[in-house]
Amino acid sequence: MQEGGILGKCAYQLSEVFMKIEYPTRFEVYHNNSMAITDCNQQPLRARGVHCARHSQRRSEKRWTVWQGPGVSQRKTRSQGDAALAKEGAHVTATDINGEKLRELDGVPGIKTKVVDVTKKDQVEALAKEHEHVDVLFNIAGFVHHGSILNCEEADWDFTMNVNVRSMYLMCKAFLPKMLAKKAGNIINMASVASSIKGVVNRCVYSTSKAAVIGLTKSIATDFIEQGIRCNCICPGTVDTPSLRGRIEAQPDPEQALKDFMARQKTGRMCTAQEVAYLCVYLASDESAYVTGTEQIIDGVILAAVLFGVVWSITEDECLPGGNLFGITILFICALLGGKLVALIRLPKLPPFPPLLGMLLMGFMLRNIPVITNGVYIDYRWSSSLRNIALAVILARAGLGLDPTALRKLKSVCVRLAAGPCMVEACTTALVSHFLMGLPWVWGFILGFVMGAVSPAVVVPSMLLLQKDGYGVEQGIPTLLMAAGSFDDILAITGFTTCFGMAFATGSTWYNLLRGVLEVAGGMVAGIILGFLIQYFPSVDQKYLVMKRSFLVLGLSVFAVFGSTVAGFPGSGGLCTLVLAFLAGLGWGSEKARVEEVVGWAWDVFQPLLFGLIGAEIRVSELEGNTVGLGIATLLIALLVRLLFTYVCVLCAGFNMREKVFIALAWMPKATVQAAIGSTALDMARTKDDKQLQKYGMDVLTVAVLGILLTAPVGALIIGLSGPHLLQRPKNSASGTGAGSEDDNETPVTYESTL
């Protein structure tokens, strides 16, 4: 280990061990007011704890010894953490009362094991004699008795005190002389918030024992501070561990028991073992050399306060009202709440409203309420960067979501439905906006392709609800709409990137047209190269493969979006992202689903940011009534043409008139794609510092937001209301392959868009 602070690389490795500490697993069994203690294999178990030592706290020393003493570690990953310590030069002695559990560590380099019961004085003293000195002692033996003082028998009291307090007394008394001989040592005791800090229902003897641990800690710290001994204790709140889950499952109503646990958590969640681990690492390190005699409380409020303090000390005014970080945080929280509130709106027999509406409206309100606007400020460069990251995430998710099998199984009607209405609406929008709004042709087509995409975020949930009730299933209408939705969006994004590149190119019309085509081609070539690259790198034999692949997909996607702009080819980044994600997924096979899940987590974070920031871009004070009115007129005219052409696209697909009308109506909602690319042109115009281009960009964004607000809720309502009246229920439980199928024997494919 290189000379330096413990909280560097080695501290990270230490946390790998500590974060896997958990409390005794399934140690409470109640039967007729009697109590037995068992482990996972139902074998007798009396006391467990964790004890940690290292050679020399001074940074210049390189040898470490870590004891995981009579305590339980999460067995899935414990060996990895111990091995990581060994790689750093640590000598690890893992102890436990259960020899069978210790054998799981046999063969791990640098790890020794020993069976010890910390409630037995002779075993503790024998353990101490085997080690010349100890630098850090971590006591974690513990038992939780459930009940008030009236439910606590003398045997319960004695047993709990023996395990929770006497074990720490024995360990400290055995190893403290070795620390005093060196005039240096560090003791960490595991206590609890349920102690002298806070009263907890039905934790009488447990709370008393943990209060005693706090007293023991302060006493040792006071008595030996001048001899170089430090002693601290950790006081977690409710920690989510397997033992807790086991106790919950043992309750008559586990679901209600879990809800009761969560109701007591002011932060809405329980503490994790990892969060306790980080504090263990800190107290075991030289960075806490001036800390002794303290009870370190771990709960969500303290963690949030510490996090804010750290961020404030680094960024100063940025995280205070009026700063960018403060504004982004408030926007994110409000957008999340807005999405949750809208999702709660449920009308009988209707699909739920899309949460993105609440996110969009929250952003709009934060920008246009004067008192709030001054405090919630976000610089346009920060906003633009976050929206571009969100764009990269959603494009990567869309690329991974494309199914090659679905591509091969697309029927002619699905191809017509995916391409026809999108192209017709784009052309209609370009034509109408050119004459009504005064947009140049290329900007008209930018607006057209922004608005040409349908929103599977609205269509898919609505269709799944109808499909569940059997409407249109025999005709394959839900499958048709969900399949065509993704490809409709890909076509719109491709058309947008082409026109986007042309709009900001300098030169003749033919040159700009050629440049736009070349940007599309360049984006595809770059995507193919990068996609094939990450098919094979990292290799399949590496650890954490899913996380590495997810990082590469997201990292390269963000790089493509930002890098293409820096390189002067802004139209190529989006298509590059789609292609690379699609090709990478092809090479990963069934493992692609796990990467999609991780990318989905990233989208869960950036979705409220994207829609909140889009809503915040609209300032009522800067809007011109003429622009809003003409924008709505353009939108409605283009939608009418789209509806009519959609009806035409499904004329020869075997649907009756009612079903054709329904498909045309369902092909109307706008949302995610409009939010993802609606502001891209405005962001680029701002970098050019051209007022006229900025006006065009704002017009595009305004119409995009109007389209979301008008069509997303109305579209969801129309689908939910008209579906039962226009679609047929299946005559039997078996659904067909879908109308328009050229091969009635083909297996139907169900599609779900990730956009």
PDB file of N, CA and C in Angstrom, residues 298-363:
ATOM      1  N   ILE A 298     -26.141   7.703  12.582  1.00  0.00           N
ATOM      2  CA  ILE A 298     -26.358   7.525  11.146  1.00  0.00           C
ATOM      3  C   ILE A 298     -27.853   7.508  10.882  1.00  0.00           C
ATOM      4  N   ASP A 299     -28.384   8.558  10.280  1.00  0.00           N
ATOM      5  CA  ASP A 299     -29.750   8.537   9.761  1.00  0.00           C
ATOM      6  C   ASP A 299     -29.805   9.467   8.565  1.00  0.00           C
ATOM      7  N   GLY A 300     -30.920   9.460   7.855  1.00  0.00           N
ATOM      8  CA  GLY A 300     -30.997  10.189   6.595  1.00  0.00           C
ATOM      9  C   GLY A 300     -30.814  11.682   6.747  1.00  0.00           C
ATOM     10  N   VAL A 301     -31.318  12.269   7.841  1.00  0.00           N
ATOM     11  CA  VAL A 301     -31.218  13.718   8.016  1.00  0.00           C
ATOM     12  C   VAL A 301     -29.764  14.130   8.172  1.00  0.00           C
ATOM     13  N   ILE A 302     -29.027  13.381   9.009  1.00  0.00           N
ATOM     14  CA  ILE A 302     -27.616  13.699   9.217  1.00  0.00           C
ATOM     15  C   ILE A 302     -26.845  13.531   7.918  1.00  0.00           C
ATOM     16  N   LEU A 303     -27.109  12.445   7.201  1.00  0.00           N
ATOM     17  CA  LEU A 303     -26.401  12.219   5.941  1.00  0.00           C
ATOM     18  C   LEU A 303     -26.682  13.340   4.947  1.00  0.00           C
ATOM     19  N   ALA A 304     -27.944  13.770   4.875  1.00  0.00           N
ATOM     20  CA  ALA A 304     -28.288  14.854   3.955  1.00  0.00           C
ATOM     21  C   ALA A 304     -27.580  16.144   4.352  1.00  0.00           C
ATOM     22  N   ALA A 305     -27.524  16.404   5.660  1.00  0.00           N
ATOM     23  CA  ALA A 305     -26.854  17.619   6.127  1.00  0.00           C
ATOM     24  C   ALA A 305     -25.364  17.584   5.820  1.00  0.00           C
ATOM     25  N   VAL A 306     -24.750  16.411   6.040  1.00  0.00           N
ATOM     26  CA  VAL A 306     -23.319  16.279   5.740  1.00  0.00           C
ATOM     27  C   VAL A 306     -23.072  16.452   4.251  1.00  0.00           C
ATOM     28  N   LEU A 307     -23.929  15.832   3.431  1.00  0.00           N
ATOM     29  CA  LEU A 307     -23.768  15.955   1.985  1.00  0.00           C
ATOM     30  C   LEU A 307     -23.877  17.411   1.550  1.00  0.00           C
ATOM     31  N   PHE A 308     -24.869  18.110   2.092  1.00  0.00           N
ATOM     32  CA  PHE A 308     -25.012  19.525   1.742  1.00  0.00           C
ATOM     33  C   PHE A 308     -23.783  20.314   2.177  1.00  0.00           C
ATOM     34  N   GLY A 309     -23.274  20.016   3.371  1.00  0.00           N
ATOM     35  CA  GLY A 309     -22.094  20.720   3.851  1.00  0.00           C
ATOM     36  C   GLY A 309     -20.892  20.509   2.958  1.00  0.00           C
ATOM     37  N   VAL A 310     -20.714  19.276   2.498  1.00  0.00           N
ATOM     38  CA  VAL A 310     -19.584  18.985   1.611  1.00  0.00           C
ATOM     39  C   VAL A 310     -19.734  19.734   0.292  1.00  0.00           C
ATOM     40  N   VAL A 311     -20.936  19.658  -0.292  1.00  0.00           N
ATOM     41  CA  VAL A 311     -21.158  20.335  -1.573  1.00  0.00           C
ATOM     42  C   VAL A 311     -21.011  21.844  -1.422  1.00  0.00           C
ATOM     43  N   TRP A 312     -21.548  22.393  -0.343  1.00  0.00           N
ATOM     44  CA  TRP A 312     -21.438  23.843  -0.123  1.00  0.00           C
ATOM     45  C   TRP A 312     -19.985  24.268   0.036  1.00  0.00           C
ATOM     46  N   SER A 313     -19.194  23.467   0.752  1.00  0.00           N
ATOM     47  CA  SER A 313     -17.799  23.839   0.963  1.00  0.00           C
ATOM     48  C   SER A 313     -17.009  23.832  -0.335  1.00  0.00           C
ATOM     49  N   ILE A 314     -17.480  23.076  -1.322  1.00  0.00           N
ATOM     50  CA  ILE A 314     -16.781  23.014  -2.610  1.00  0.00           C
ATOM     51  C   ILE A 314     -17.313  24.062  -3.577  1.00  0.00           C
ATOM     52  N   THR A 315     -18.635  24.187  -3.654  1.00  0.00           N
ATOM     53  CA  THR A 315     -19.242  25.041  -4.686  1.00  0.00           C
ATOM     54  C   THR A 315     -19.667  26.410  -4.167  1.00  0.00           C
ATOM     55  N   GLU A 316     -19.734  26.561  -2.850  1.00  0.00           N
ATOM     56  CA  GLU A 316     -20.127  27.818  -2.211  1.00  0.00           C
ATOM     57  C   GLU A 316     -21.497  28.290  -2.714  1.00  0.00           C
ATOM     58  N   ASP A 317     -21.563  29.423  -3.391  1.00  0.00           N
ATOM     59  CA  ASP A 317     -22.851  30.035  -3.728  1.00  0.00           C
ATOM     60  C   ASP A 317     -23.676  29.226  -4.721  1.00  0.00           C
ATOM     61  N   GLU A 318     -23.057  28.292  -5.430  1.00  0.00           N
ATOM     62  CA  GLU A 318     -23.804  27.529  -6.435  1.00  0.00           C
ATOM     63  C   GLU A 318     -24.912  26.683  -5.814  1.00  0.00           C
ATOM     64  N   CYS A 319     -24.743  26.271  -4.556  1.00  0.00           N
ATOM     65  CA  CYS A 319     -25.777  25.433  -3.941  1.00  0.00           C
ATOM     66  C   CYS A 319     -26.673  26.221  -2.993  1.00  0.00           C
ATOM     67  N   LEU A 320     -26.573  27.536  -3.038  1.00  0.00           N
ATOM     68  CA  LEU A 320     -27.467  28.399  -2.265  1.00  0.00           C
ATOM     69  C   LEU A 320     -28.539  28.979  -3.187  1.00  0.00           C
ATOM     70  N   PRO A 321     -29.640  29.498  -2.640  1.00  0.00           N
ATOM     71  CA  PRO A 321     -30.680  30.084  -3.501  1.00  0.00           C
ATOM     72  C   PRO A 321     -30.103  31.081  -4.490  1.00  0.00           C
ATOM     73  N   GLY A 322     -30.462  30.920  -5.745  1.00  0.00           N
ATOM     74  CA  GLY A 322     -29.911  31.737  -6.814  1.00  0.00           C
ATOM     75  C   GLY A 322     -28.779  31.059  -7.546  1.00  0.00           C
ATOM     76  N   GLY A 323     -28.245  29.968  -6.972  1.00  0.00           N
ATOM     77  CA  GLY A 323     -27.166  29.222  -7.613  1.00  0.00           C
ATOM     78  C   GLY A 323     -27.699  28.120  -8.500  1.00  0.00           C
ATOM     79  N   ASN A 324     -26.869  27.659  -9.425  1.00  0.00           N
ATOM     80  CA  ASN A 324     -27.306  26.645 -10.385  1.00  0.00           C
ATOM     81  C   ASN A 324     -27.627  25.307  -9.716  1.00  0.00           C
ATOM     82  N   LEU A 325     -26.764  24.861  -8.798  1.00  0.00           N
ATOM     83  CA  LEU A 325     -27.004  23.574  -8.150  1.00  0.00           C
ATOM     84  C   LEU A 325     -28.277  23.606  -7.312  1.00  0.00           C
ATOM     85  N   PHE A 326     -28.508  24.717  -6.646  1.00  0.00           N
ATOM     86  CA  PHE A 326     -29.746  24.857  -5.876  1.00  0.00           C
ATOM     87  C   PHE A 326     -30.952  24.804  -6.807  1.00  0.00           C
ATOM     88  N   GLY A 327     -30.886  25.533  -7.916  1.00  0.00           N
ATOM     89  CA  GLY A 327     -31.995  25.546  -8.865  1.00  0.00           C
ATOM     90  C   GLY A 327     -32.265  24.183  -9.459  1.00  0.00           C
ATOM     91  N   ILE A 328     -31.194  23.470  -9.829  1.00  0.00           N
ATOM     92  CA  ILE A 328     -31.359  22.137 -10.415  1.00  0.00           C
ATOM     93  C   ILE A 328     -31.975  21.183  -9.401  1.00  0.00           C
ATOM     94  N   THR A 329     -31.514  21.260  -8.151  1.00  0.00           N
ATOM     95  CA  THR A 329     -32.051  20.377  -7.112  1.00  0.00           C
ATOM     96  C   THR A 329     -33.534  20.636  -6.876  1.00  0.00           C
ATOM     97  N   ILE A 330     -33.903  21.904  -6.747  1.00  0.00           N
ATOM     98  CA  ILE A 330     -35.317  22.240  -6.528  1.00  0.00           C
ATOM     99  C   ILE A 330     -36.156  21.809  -7.725  1.00  0.00           C
ATOM    100  N   LEU A 331     -35.657  22.059  -8.928  1.00  0.00           N
ATOM    101  CA  LEU A 331     -36.387  21.664 -10.131  1.00  0.00           C
ATOM    102  C   LEU A 331     -36.579  20.155 -10.176  1.00  0.00           C
ATOM    103  N   PHE A 332     -35.528  19.410  -9.867  1.00  0.00           N
ATOM    104  CA  PHE A 332     -35.599  17.945  -9.894  1.00  0.00           C
ATOM    105  C   PHE A 332     -36.636  17.437  -8.898  1.00  0.00           C
ATOM    106  N   ILE A 333     -36.591  17.959  -7.677  1.00  0.00           N
ATOM    107  CA  ILE A 333     -37.537  17.517  -6.650  1.00  0.00           C
ATOM    108  C   ILE A 333     -38.969  17.874  -7.039  1.00  0.00           C
ATOM    109  N   CYS A 334     -39.169  19.097  -7.505  1.00  0.00           N
ATOM    110  CA  CYS A 334     -40.522  19.527  -7.894  1.00  0.00           C
ATOM    111  C   CYS A 334     -41.037  18.730  -9.089  1.00  0.00           C
ATOM    112  N   ALA A 335     -40.154  18.452 -10.056  1.00  0.00           N
ATOM    113  CA  ALA A 335     -40.567  17.666 -11.222  1.00  0.00           C
ATOM    114  C   ALA A 335     -40.961  16.256 -10.807  1.00  0.00           C
ATOM    115  N   LEU A 336     -40.200  15.664  -9.897  1.00  0.00           N
ATOM    116  CA  LEU A 336     -40.558  14.337  -9.395  1.00  0.00           C
ATOM    117  C   LEU A 336     -41.926  14.361  -8.722  1.00  0.00           C
ATOM    118  N   LEU A 337     -42.129  15.350  -7.865  1.00  0.00           N
ATOM    119  CA  LEU A 337     -43.414  15.460  -7.174  1.00  0.00           C
ATOM    120  C   LEU A 337     -44.550  15.697  -8.159  1.00  0.00           C
ATOM    121  N   GLY A 338     -44.302  16.557  -9.162  1.00  0.00           N
ATOM    122  CA  GLY A 338     -45.328  16.804 -10.167  1.00  0.00           C
ATOM    123  C   GLY A 338     -45.700  15.549 -10.923  1.00  0.00           C
ATOM    124  N   GLY A 339     -44.687  14.753 -11.281  1.00  0.00           N
ATOM    125  CA  GLY A 339     -44.953  13.496 -11.969  1.00  0.00           C
ATOM    126  C   GLY A 339     -45.749  12.532 -11.110  1.00  0.00           C
ATOM    127  N   LYS A 340     -45.402  12.456  -9.811  1.00  0.00           N
ATOM    128  CA  LYS A 340     -46.123  11.569  -8.898  1.00  0.00           C
ATOM    129  C   LYS A 340     -47.580  12.004  -8.740  1.00  0.00           C
ATOM    130  N   LEU A 341     -47.786  13.303  -8.632  1.00  0.00           N
ATOM    131  CA  LEU A 341     -49.149  13.807  -8.445  1.00  0.00           C
ATOM    132  C   LEU A 341     -50.020  13.529  -9.663  1.00  0.00           C
ATOM    133  N   VAL A 342     -49.475  13.763 -10.856  1.00  0.00           N
ATOM    134  CA  VAL A 342     -50.250  13.505 -12.073  1.00  0.00           C
ATOM    135  C   VAL A 342     -50.542  12.013 -12.208  1.00  0.00           C
ATOM    136  N   ALA A 343     -49.570  11.179 -11.833  1.00  0.00           N
ATOM    137  CA  ALA A 343     -49.781   9.730 -11.927  1.00  0.00           C
ATOM    138  C   ALA A 343     -50.885   9.252 -10.989  1.00  0.00           C
ATOM    139  N   LEU A 344     -51.160  10.030  -9.940  1.00  0.00           N
ATOM    140  CA  LEU A 344     -52.210   9.654  -8.995  1.00  0.00           C
ATOM    141  C   LEU A 344     -53.605   9.922  -9.536  1.00  0.00           C
ATOM    142  N   ILE A 345     -53.690  10.714 -10.604  1.00  0.00           N
ATOM    143  CA  ILE A 345     -54.997  11.028 -11.189  1.00  0.00           C
ATOM    144  C   ILE A 345     -55.488   9.802 -11.954  1.00  0.00           C
ATOM    145  N   ARG A 346     -56.439   9.129 -11.424  1.00  0.00           N
ATOM    146  CA  ARG A 346     -56.975   7.920 -12.048  1.00  0.00           C
ATOM    147  C   ARG A 346     -58.466   8.078 -12.270  1.00  0.00           C
ATOM    148  N   LEU A 347     -58.878   7.920 -13.513  1.00  0.00           N
ATOM    149  CA  LEU A 347     -60.292   7.942 -13.847  1.00  0.00           C
ATOM    150  C   LEU A 347     -60.731   6.524 -14.176  1.00  0.00           C
ATOM    151  N   PRO A 348     -61.927   6.146 -13.777  1.00  0.00           N
ATOM    152  CA  PRO A 348     -62.391   4.774 -14.014  1.00  0.00           C
ATOM    153  C   PRO A 348     -62.301   4.385 -15.486  1.00  0.00           C
ATOM    154  N   LYS A 349     -61.722   3.218 -15.740  1.00  0.00           N
ATOM    155  CA  LYS A 349     -61.636   2.621 -17.073  1.00  0.00           C
ATOM    156  C   LYS A 349     -60.826   3.467 -18.058  1.00  0.00           C
ATOM    157  N   LEU A 350     -59.985   4.364 -17.540  1.00  0.00           N
ATOM    158  CA  LEU A 350     -59.142   5.186 -18.404  1.00  0.00           C
ATOM    159  C   LEU A 350     -57.686   4.974 -18.033  1.00  0.00           C
ATOM    160  N   PRO A 351     -56.796   5.081 -19.005  1.00  0.00           N
ATOM    161  CA  PRO A 351     -55.372   4.946 -18.689  1.00  0.00           C
ATOM    162  C   PRO A 351     -54.913   6.114 -17.836  1.00  0.00           C
ATOM    163  N   PRO A 352     -53.874   5.918 -17.038  1.00  0.00           N
ATOM    164  CA  PRO A 352     -53.381   7.026 -16.207  1.00  0.00           C
ATOM    165  C   PRO A 352     -52.764   8.119 -17.064  1.00  0.00           C
ATOM    166  N   PHE A 353     -52.825   9.330 -16.575  1.00  0.00           N
ATOM    167  CA  PHE A 353     -52.170  10.429 -17.274  1.00  0.00           C
ATOM    168  C   PHE A 353     -50.656  10.242 -17.190  1.00  0.00           C
ATOM    169  N   PRO A 354     -49.934  10.577 -18.245  1.00  0.00           N
ATOM    170  CA  PRO A 354     -48.476  10.406 -18.211  1.00  0.00           C
ATOM    171  C   PRO A 354     -47.837  11.346 -17.198  1.00  0.00           C
ATOM    172  N   PRO A 355     -46.944  10.848 -16.332  1.00  0.00           N
ATOM    173  CA  PRO A 355     -46.295  11.696 -15.315  1.00  0.00           C
ATOM    174  C   PRO A 355     -45.520  12.861 -15.905  1.00  0.00           C
ATOM    175  N   LEU A 356     -45.071  12.719 -17.153  1.00  0.00           N
ATOM    176  CA  LEU A 356     -44.269  13.779 -17.767  1.00  0.00           C
ATOM    177  C   LEU A 356     -45.027  15.112 -17.821  1.00  0.00           C
ATOM    178  N   LEU A 357     -46.360  15.050 -17.830  1.00  0.00           N
ATOM    179  CA  LEU A 357     -47.136  16.296 -17.825  1.00  0.00           C
ATOM    180  C   LEU A 357     -46.892  17.086 -16.544  1.00  0.00           C
ATOM    181  N   GLY A 358     -46.898  16.378 -15.420  1.00  0.00           N
ATOM    182  CA  GLY A 358     -46.632  17.044 -14.154  1.00  0.00           C
ATOM    183  C   GLY A 358     -45.234  17.620 -14.100  1.00  0.00           C
ATOM    184  N   MET A 359     -44.273  16.897 -14.650  1.00  0.00           N
ATOM    185  CA  MET A 359     -42.891  17.387 -14.676  1.00  0.00           C
ATOM    186  C   MET A 359     -42.782  18.652 -15.513  1.00  0.00           C
ATOM    187  N   LEU A 360     -43.431  18.633 -16.662  1.00  0.00           N
ATOM    188  CA  LEU A 360     -43.396  19.787 -17.562  1.00  0.00           C
ATOM    189  C   LEU A 360     -44.046  21.008 -16.911  1.00  0.00           C
ATOM    190  N   LEU A 361     -45.199  20.798 -16.297  1.00  0.00           N
ATOM    191  CA  LEU A 361     -45.918  21.912 -15.673  1.00  0.00           C
ATOM    192  C   LEU A 361     -45.156  22.479 -14.481  1.00  0.00           C
ATOM    193  N   MET A 362     -44.487  21.621 -13.725  1.00  0.00           N
ATOM    194  CA  MET A 362     -43.701  22.104 -12.593  1.00  0.00           C
ATOM    195  C   MET A 362     -42.569  23.011 -13.064  1.00  0.00           C
ATOM    196  N   GLY A 363     -41.887  22.606 -14.131  1.00  0.00           N
ATOM    197  CA  GLY A 363     -40.833  23.450 -14.675  1.00  0.00           C
ATOM    198  C   GLY A 363     -41.374  24.781 -15.156  1.00  0.00           C
TER     199      GLY A 363
END
